[in-house]
PDB file of C-alpha atoms in Angstrom:
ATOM      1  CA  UNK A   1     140.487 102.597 151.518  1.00  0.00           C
ATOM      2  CA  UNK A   2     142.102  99.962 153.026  1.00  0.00           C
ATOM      3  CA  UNK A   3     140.709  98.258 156.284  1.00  0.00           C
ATOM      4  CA  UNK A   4     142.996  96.376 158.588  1.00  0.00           C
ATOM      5  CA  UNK A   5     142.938  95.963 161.982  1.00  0.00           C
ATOM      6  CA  UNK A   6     146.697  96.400 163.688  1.00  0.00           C
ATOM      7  CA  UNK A   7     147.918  94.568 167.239  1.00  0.00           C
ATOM      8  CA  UNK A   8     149.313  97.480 168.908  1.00  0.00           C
ATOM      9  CA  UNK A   9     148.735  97.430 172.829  1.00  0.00           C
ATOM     10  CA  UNK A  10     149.115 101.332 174.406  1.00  0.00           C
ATOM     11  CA  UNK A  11     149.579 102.444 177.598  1.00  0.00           C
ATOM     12  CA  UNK A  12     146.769 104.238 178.606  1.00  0.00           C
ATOM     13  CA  UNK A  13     146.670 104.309 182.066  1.00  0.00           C
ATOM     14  CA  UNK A  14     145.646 107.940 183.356  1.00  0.00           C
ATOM     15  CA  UNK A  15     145.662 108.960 179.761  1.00  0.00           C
ATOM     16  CA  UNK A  16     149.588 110.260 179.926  1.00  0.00           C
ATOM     17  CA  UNK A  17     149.262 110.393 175.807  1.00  0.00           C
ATOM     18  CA  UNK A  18     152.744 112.016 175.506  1.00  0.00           C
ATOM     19  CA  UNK A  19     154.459 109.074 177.137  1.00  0.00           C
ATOM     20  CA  UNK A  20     152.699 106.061 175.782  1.00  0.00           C
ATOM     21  CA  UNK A  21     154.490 103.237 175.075  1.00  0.00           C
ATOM     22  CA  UNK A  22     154.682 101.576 171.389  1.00  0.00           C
ATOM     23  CA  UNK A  23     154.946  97.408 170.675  1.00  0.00           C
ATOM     24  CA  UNK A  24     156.845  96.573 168.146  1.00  0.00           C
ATOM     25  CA  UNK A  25     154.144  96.687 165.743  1.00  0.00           C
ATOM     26  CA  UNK A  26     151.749  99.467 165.207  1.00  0.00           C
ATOM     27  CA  UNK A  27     149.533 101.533 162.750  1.00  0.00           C
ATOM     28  CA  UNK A  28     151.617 102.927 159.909  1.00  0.00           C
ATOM     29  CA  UNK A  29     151.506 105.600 158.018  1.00  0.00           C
ATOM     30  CA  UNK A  30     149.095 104.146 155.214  1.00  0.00           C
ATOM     31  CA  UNK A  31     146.745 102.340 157.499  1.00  0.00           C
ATOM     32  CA  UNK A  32     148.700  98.734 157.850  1.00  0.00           C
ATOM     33  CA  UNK A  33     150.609  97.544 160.616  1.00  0.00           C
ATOM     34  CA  UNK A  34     154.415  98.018 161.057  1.00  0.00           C
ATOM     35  CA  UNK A  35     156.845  96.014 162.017  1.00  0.00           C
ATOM     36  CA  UNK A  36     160.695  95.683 162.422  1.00  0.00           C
ATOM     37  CA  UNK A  37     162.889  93.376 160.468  1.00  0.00           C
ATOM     38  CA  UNK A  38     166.512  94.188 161.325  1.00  0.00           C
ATOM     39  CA  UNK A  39     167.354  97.950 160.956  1.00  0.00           C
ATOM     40  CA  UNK A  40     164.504  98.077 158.533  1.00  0.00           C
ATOM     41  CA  UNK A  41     160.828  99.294 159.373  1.00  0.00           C
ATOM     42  CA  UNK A  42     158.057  96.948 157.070  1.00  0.00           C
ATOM     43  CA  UNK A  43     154.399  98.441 156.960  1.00  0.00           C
ATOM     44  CA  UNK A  44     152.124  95.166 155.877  1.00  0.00           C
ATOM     45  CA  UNK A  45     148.893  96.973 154.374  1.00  0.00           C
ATOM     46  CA  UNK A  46     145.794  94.546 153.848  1.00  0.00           C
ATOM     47  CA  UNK A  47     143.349  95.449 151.371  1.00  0.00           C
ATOM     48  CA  UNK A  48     140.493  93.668 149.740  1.00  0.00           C
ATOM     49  CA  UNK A  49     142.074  93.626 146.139  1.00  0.00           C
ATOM     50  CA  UNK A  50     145.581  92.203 146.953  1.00  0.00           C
ATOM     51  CA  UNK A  51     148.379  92.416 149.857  1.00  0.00           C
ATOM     52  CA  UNK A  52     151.676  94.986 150.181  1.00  0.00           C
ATOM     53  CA  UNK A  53     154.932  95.497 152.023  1.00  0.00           C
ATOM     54  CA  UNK A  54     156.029  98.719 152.090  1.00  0.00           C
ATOM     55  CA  UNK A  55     159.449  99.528 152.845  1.00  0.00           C
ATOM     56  CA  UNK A  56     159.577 102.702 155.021  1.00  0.00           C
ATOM     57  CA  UNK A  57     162.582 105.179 154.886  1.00  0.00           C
ATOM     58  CA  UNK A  58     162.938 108.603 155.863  1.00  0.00           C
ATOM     59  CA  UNK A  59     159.485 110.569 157.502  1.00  0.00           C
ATOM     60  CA  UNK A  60     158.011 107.152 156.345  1.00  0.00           C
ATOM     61  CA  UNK A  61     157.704 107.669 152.982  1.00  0.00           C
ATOM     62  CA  UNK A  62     157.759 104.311 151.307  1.00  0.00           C
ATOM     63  CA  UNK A  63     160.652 103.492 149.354  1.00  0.00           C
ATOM     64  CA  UNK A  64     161.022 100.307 146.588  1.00  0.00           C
ATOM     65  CA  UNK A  65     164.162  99.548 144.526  1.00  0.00           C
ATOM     66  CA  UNK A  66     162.854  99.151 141.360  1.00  0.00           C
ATOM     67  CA  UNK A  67     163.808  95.353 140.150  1.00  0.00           C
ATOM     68  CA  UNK A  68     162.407  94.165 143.582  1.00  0.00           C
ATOM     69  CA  UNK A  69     160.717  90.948 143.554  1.00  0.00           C
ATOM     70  CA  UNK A  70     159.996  88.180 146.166  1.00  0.00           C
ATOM     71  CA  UNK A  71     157.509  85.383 147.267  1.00  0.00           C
ATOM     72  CA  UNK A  72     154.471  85.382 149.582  1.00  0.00           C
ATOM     73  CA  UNK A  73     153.289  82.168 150.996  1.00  0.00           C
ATOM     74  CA  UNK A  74     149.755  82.796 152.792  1.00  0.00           C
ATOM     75  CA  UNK A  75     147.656  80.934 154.704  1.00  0.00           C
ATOM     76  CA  UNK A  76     144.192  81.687 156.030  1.00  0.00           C
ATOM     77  CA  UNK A  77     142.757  80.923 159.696  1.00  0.00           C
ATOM     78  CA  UNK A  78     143.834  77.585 161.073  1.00  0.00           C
ATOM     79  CA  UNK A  79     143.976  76.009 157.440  1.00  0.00           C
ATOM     80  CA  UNK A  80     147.227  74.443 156.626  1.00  0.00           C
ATOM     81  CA  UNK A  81     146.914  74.652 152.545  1.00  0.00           C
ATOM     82  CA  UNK A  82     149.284  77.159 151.320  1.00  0.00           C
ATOM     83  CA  UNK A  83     149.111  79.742 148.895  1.00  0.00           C
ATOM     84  CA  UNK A  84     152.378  81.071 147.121  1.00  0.00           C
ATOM     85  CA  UNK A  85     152.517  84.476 145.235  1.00  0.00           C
ATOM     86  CA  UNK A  86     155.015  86.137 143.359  1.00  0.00           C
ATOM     87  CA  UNK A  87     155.656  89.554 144.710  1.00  0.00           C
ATOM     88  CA  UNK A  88     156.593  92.506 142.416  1.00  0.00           C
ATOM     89  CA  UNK A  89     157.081  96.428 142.650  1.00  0.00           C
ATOM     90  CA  UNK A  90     153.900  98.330 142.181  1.00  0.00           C
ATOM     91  CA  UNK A  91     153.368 102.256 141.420  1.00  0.00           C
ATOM     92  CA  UNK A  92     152.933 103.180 145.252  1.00  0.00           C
ATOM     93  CA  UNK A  93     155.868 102.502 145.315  1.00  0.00           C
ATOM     94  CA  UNK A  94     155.372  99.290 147.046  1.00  0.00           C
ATOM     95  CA  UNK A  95     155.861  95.162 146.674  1.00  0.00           C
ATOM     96  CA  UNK A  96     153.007  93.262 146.346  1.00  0.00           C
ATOM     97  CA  UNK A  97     150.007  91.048 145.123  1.00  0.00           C
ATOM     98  CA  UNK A  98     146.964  91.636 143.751  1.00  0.00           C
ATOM     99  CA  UNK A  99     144.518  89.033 145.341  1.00  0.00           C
ATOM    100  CA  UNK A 100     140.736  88.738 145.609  1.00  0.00           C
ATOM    101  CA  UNK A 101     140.720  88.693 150.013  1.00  0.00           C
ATOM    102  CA  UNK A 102     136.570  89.236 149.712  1.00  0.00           C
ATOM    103  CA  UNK A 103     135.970  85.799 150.542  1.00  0.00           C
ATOM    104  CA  UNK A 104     138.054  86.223 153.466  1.00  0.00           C
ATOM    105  CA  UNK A 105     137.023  88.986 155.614  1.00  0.00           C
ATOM    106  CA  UNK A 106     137.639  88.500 159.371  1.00  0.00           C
ATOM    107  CA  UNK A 107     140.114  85.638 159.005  1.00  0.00           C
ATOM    108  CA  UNK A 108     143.556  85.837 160.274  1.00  0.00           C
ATOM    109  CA  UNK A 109     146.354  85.528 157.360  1.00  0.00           C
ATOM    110  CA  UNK A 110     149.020  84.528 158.149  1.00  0.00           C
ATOM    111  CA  UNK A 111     151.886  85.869 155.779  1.00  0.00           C
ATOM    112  CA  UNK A 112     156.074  84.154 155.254  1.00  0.00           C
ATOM    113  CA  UNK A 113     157.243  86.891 153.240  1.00  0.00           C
ATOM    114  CA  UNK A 114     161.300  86.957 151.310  1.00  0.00           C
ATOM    115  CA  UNK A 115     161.567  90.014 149.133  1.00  0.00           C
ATOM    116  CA  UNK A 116     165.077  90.079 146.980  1.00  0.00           C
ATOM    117  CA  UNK A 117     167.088  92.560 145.131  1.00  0.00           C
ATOM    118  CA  UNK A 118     166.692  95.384 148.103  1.00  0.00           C
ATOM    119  CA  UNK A 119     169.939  94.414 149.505  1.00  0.00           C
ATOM    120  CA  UNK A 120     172.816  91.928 150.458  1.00  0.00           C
ATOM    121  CA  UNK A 121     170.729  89.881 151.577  1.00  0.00           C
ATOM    122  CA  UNK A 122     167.255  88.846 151.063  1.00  0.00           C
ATOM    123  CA  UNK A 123     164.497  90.542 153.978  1.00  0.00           C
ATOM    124  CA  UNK A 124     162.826  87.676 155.381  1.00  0.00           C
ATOM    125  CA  UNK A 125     159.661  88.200 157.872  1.00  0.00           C
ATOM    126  CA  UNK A 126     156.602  86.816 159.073  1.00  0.00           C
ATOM    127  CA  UNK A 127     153.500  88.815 159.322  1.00  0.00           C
ATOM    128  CA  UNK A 128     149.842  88.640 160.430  1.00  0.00           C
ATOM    129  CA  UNK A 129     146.756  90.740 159.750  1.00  0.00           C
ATOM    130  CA  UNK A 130     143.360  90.723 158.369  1.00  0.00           C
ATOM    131  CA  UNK A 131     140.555  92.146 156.179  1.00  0.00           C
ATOM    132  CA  UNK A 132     138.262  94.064 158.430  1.00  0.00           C
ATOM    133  CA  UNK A 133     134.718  94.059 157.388  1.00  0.00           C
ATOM    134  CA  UNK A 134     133.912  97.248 158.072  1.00  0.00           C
ATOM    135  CA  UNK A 135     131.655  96.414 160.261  1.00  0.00           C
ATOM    136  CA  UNK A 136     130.989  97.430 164.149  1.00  0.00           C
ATOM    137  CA  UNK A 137     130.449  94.683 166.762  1.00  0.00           C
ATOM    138  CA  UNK A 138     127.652  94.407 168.278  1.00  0.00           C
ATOM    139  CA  UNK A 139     128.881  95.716 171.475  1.00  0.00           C
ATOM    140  CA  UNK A 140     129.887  99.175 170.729  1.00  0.00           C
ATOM    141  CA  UNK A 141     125.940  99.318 168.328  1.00  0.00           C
ATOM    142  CA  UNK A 142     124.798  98.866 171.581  1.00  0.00           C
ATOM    143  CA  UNK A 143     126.539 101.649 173.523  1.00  0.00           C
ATOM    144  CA  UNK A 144     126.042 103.724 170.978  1.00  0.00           C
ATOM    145  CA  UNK A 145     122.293 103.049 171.076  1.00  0.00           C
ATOM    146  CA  UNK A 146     122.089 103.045 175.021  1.00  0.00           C
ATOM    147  CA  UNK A 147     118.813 102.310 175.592  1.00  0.00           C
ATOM    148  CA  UNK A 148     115.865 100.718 174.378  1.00  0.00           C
ATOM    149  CA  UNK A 149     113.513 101.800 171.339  1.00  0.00           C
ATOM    150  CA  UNK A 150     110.766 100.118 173.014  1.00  0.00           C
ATOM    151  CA  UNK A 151     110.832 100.670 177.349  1.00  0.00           C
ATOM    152  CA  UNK A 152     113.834 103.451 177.612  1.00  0.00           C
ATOM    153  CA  UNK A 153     115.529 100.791 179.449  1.00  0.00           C
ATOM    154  CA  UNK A 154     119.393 100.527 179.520  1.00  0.00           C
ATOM    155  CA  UNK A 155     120.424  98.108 177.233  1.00  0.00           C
ATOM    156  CA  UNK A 156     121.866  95.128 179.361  1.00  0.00           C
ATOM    157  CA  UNK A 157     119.769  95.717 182.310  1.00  0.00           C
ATOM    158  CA  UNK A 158     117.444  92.914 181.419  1.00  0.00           C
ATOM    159  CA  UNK A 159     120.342  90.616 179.815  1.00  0.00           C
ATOM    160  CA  UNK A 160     121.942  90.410 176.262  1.00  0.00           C
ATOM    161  CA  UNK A 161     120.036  92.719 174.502  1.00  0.00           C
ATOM    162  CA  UNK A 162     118.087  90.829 171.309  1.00  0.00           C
ATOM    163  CA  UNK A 163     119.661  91.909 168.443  1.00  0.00           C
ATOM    164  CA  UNK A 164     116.836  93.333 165.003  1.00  0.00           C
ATOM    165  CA  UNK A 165     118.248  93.650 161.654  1.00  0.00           C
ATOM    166  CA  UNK A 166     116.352  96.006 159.223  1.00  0.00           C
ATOM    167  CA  UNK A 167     118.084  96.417 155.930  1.00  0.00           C
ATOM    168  CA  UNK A 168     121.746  97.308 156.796  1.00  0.00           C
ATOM    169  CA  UNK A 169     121.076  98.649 159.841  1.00  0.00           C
ATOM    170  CA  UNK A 170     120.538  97.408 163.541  1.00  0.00           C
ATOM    171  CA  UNK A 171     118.737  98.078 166.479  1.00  0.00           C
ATOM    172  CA  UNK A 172     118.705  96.437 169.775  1.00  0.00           C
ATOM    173  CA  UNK A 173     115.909  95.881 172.307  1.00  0.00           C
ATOM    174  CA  UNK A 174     116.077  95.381 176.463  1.00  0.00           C
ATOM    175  CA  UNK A 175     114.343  92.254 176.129  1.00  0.00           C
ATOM    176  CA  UNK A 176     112.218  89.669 173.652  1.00  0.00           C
ATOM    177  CA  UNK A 177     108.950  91.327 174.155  1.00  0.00           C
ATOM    178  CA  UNK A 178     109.882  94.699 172.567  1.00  0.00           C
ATOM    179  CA  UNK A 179     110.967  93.097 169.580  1.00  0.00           C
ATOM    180  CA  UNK A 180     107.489  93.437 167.789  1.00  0.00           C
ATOM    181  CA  UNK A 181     107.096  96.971 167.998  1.00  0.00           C
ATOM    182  CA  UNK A 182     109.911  97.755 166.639  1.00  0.00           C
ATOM    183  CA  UNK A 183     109.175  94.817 163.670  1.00  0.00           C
ATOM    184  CA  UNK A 184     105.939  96.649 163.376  1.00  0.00           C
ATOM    185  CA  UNK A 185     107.075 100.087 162.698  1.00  0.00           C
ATOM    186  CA  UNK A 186     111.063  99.969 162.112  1.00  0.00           C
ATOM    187  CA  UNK A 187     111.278 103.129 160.479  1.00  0.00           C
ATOM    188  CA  UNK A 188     110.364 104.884 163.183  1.00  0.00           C
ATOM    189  CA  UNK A 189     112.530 103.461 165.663  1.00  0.00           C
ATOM    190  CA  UNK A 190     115.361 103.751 163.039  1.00  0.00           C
ATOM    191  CA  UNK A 191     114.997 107.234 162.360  1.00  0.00           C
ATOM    192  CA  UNK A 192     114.746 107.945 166.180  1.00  0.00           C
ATOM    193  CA  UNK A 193     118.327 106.346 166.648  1.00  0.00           C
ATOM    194  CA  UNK A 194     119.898 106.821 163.408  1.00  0.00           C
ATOM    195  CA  UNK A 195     119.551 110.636 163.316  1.00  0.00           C
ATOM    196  CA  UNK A 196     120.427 111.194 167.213  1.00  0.00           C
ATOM    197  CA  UNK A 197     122.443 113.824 168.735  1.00  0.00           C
ATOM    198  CA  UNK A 198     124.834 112.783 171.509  1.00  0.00           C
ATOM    199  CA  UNK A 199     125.154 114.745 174.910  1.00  0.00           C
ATOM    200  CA  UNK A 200     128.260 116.925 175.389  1.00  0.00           C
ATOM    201  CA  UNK A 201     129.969 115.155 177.961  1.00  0.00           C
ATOM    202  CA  UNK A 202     133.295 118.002 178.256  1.00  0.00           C
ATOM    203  CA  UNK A 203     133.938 121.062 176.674  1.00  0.00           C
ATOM    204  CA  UNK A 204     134.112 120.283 172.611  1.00  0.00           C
ATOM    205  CA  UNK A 205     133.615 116.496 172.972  1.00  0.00           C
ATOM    206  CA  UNK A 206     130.242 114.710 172.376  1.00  0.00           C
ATOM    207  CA  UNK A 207     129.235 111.377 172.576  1.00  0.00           C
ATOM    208  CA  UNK A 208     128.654 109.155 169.441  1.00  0.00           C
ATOM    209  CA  UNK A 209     125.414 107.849 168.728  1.00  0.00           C
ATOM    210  CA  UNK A 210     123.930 104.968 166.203  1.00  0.00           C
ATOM    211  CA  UNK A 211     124.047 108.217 163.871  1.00  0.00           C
ATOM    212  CA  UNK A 212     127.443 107.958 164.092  1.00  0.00           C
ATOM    213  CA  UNK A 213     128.539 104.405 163.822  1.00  0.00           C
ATOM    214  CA  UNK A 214     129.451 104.545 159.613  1.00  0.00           C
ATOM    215  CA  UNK A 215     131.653 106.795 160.001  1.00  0.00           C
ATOM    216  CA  UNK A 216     133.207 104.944 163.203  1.00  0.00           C
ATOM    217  CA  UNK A 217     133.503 102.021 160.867  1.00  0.00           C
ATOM    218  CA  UNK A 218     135.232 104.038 158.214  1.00  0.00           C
ATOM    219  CA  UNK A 219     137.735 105.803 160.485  1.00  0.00           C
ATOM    220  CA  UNK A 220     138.418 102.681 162.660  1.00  0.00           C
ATOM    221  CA  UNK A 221     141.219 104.162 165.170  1.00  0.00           C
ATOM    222  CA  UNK A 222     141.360 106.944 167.066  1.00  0.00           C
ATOM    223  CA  UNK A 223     144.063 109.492 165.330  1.00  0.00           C
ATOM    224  CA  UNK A 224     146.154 110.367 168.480  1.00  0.00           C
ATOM    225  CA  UNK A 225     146.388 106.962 169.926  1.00  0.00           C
ATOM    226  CA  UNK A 226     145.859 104.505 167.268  1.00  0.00           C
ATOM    227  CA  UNK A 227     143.452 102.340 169.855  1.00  0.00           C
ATOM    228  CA  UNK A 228     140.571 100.595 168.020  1.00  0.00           C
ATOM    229  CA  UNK A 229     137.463 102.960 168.157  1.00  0.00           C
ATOM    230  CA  UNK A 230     135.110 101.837 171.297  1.00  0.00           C
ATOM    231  CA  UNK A 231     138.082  99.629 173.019  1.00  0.00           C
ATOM    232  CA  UNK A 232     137.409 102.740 175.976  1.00  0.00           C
ATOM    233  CA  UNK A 233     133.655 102.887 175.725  1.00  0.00           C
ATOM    234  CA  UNK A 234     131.489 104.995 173.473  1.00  0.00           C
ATOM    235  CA  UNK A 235     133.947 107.050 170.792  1.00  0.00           C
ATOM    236  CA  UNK A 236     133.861 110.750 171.290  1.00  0.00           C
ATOM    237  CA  UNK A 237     133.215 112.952 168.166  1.00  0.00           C
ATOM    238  CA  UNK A 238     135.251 116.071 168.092  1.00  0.00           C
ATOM    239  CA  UNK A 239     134.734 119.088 165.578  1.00  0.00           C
ATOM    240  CA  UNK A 240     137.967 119.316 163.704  1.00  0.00           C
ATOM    241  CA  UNK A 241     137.670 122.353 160.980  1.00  0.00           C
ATOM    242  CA  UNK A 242     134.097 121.254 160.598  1.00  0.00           C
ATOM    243  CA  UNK A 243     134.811 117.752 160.147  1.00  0.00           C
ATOM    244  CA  UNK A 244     133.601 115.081 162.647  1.00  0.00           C
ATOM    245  CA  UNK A 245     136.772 113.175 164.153  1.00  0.00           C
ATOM    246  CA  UNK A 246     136.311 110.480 166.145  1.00  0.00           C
ATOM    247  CA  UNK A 247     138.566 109.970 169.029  1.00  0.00           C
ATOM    248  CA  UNK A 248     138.999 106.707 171.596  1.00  0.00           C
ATOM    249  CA  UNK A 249     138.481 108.815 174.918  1.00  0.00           C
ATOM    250  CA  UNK A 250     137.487 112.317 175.772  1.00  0.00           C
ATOM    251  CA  UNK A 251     141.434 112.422 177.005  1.00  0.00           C
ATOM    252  CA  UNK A 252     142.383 112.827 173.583  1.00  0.00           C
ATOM    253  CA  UNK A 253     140.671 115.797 172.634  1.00  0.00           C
ATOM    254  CA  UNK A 254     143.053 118.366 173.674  1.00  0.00           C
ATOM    255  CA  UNK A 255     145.977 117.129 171.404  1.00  0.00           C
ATOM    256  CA  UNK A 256     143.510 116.874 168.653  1.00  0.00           C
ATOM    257  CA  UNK A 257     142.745 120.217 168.649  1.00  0.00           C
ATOM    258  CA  UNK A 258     145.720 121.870 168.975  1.00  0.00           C
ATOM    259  CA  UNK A 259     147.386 120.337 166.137  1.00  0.00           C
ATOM    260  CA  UNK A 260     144.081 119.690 163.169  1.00  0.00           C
ATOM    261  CA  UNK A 261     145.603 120.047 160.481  1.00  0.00           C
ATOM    262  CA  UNK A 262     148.360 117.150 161.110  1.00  0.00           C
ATOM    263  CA  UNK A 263     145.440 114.488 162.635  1.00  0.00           C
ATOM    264  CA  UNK A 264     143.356 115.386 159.257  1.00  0.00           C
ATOM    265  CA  UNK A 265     146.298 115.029 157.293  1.00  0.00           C
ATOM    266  CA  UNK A 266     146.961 111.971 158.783  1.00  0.00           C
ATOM    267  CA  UNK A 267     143.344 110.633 157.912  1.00  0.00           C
ATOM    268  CA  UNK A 268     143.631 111.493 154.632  1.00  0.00           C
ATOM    269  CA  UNK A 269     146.819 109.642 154.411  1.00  0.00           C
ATOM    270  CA  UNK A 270     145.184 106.129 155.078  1.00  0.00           C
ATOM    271  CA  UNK A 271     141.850 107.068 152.819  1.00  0.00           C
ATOM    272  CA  UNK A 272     139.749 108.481 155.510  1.00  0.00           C
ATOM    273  CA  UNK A 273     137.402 111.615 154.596  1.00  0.00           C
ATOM    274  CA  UNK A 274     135.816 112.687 158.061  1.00  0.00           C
ATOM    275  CA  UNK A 275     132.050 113.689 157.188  1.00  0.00           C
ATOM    276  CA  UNK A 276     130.719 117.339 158.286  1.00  0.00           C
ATOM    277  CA  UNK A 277     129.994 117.758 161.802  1.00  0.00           C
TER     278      UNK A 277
END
């Protein structure tokens, strides 16, 4: 699966889906972020075991002459070393590297990219991206949890919320004097949180709880507007042929479930297998 995070603002204002407007980069079709170079459309897809371009032609499929080559000069963060690769065709089809990004998770790359023998001339571009961890911030762990383990108090009410880390899960707390009950007895705090039901809040839509937040990770965007899960508050989960889709705003919904199959498909498409509902 690959994890990247794409810089593609959206109008959303008043949730008008069928009219919002695109940047000139966006999520593609396999999960990276697309950009134009020329008359040509370039999907850049990050992935913890190496970097590709992906040269997209007709209904976006991917297409790669097959003596392609070119160079990749990276660098990470604000660092000024840089790191040249030789780019070739992969099976995909696709041109790429195959490069160890683990150590490098959250940090900006910065990519000067020439591929050759595609055309005339060579396609030269500069793109930027990163290796996702995976991981949700702390902010949206904390609307999905709501309210305190300890006093049932909303979470911010008493300032930043102190954060508890059991295993590989979290839990907040309103305030520094709950933390030792839940030290004392974390698994049944966890279990409180982590198998939790959220509230319908419209017809078909429910609200995501701390239950929910792996597969949030895992899916990352909403399907029908490609915003970053919990940019507009708490994700909604939908029930999409029995599968739990997650979906930026309860806006959304509607186009989701008139057209399933093509928002599953489309999950599928960048790795994503929606859990049961």
């Amino acid at each position: 699966m690959f994890a990247q995070e794409a810089a593609a603002p959206h109008n959303h204002a008043g949730h008008d889906h069928a009219g919002h407007s695109h940047a000139t980069e966006a999520t593609g079709p396999h999960g990276g972020t697309v950009q134009s170079v020329g008359d040509r459309r370039i999907e850049t897809v990050i992935a913890d075991k190496g970097i590709m371009f992906m040269i997209l032609g007709k209904n976006d499929q991917p297409i790669a002459p097959p003596d392609a080559t070119g160079t990749l000069k990276l660098q990470v963060g604000d660092s000024e070393k840089e790191y040249t690769y030789q780019l070739k065709t992969l099976k995909n089809p696709a041109i790429g590297v195959g490069v160890d990004l683990s150590k490098v998770v959250d940090q900006t790359l910065h990519m000067n990219v020439e591929i050759t023998n595609i055309g005339t001339d060579p396609l030269t571009f500069h793109a930027m991206g990163k290796l996702a961890s995976g991981k949700l911030s702390d902010e949206l762990l904390i609307s999905l949890q709501a309210t305190c383990p300890v006093s049932g108090q909303p979470l911010g009410s008493m300032g930043k919320p102190p954060k508890i880390t059991i295993g590989d899960k979290s839990l907040f707390v309103c305030c520094a004097g709950c933390t030792k009950k839940v030290e004392v007895s974390p698994d049944q705090y966890l279990t409180k949180y982590y198998t939790a039901k959220g509230e319908q809040v419209r017809e078909g839509v429910f609200k995501s709880t701390l239950a929910d937040a792996a597969a949030i990770a895992a899916q990352k965007t909403c399907p029908v507007m490609d915003e970053p899960l919990g940019g507009m508050g708490v994700p909604g989960k939908v029930n999409v042929n029995g599968k739990a889709v997650y979906i930026c705003c309860p806006g959304c919904a509607k186009k989701l479930v008139a057209e399933p199959d093509k928002y599953l498909a489309d999950l599928k498409a960048k790795g994503i297998t929606p859990p049961a509902f």
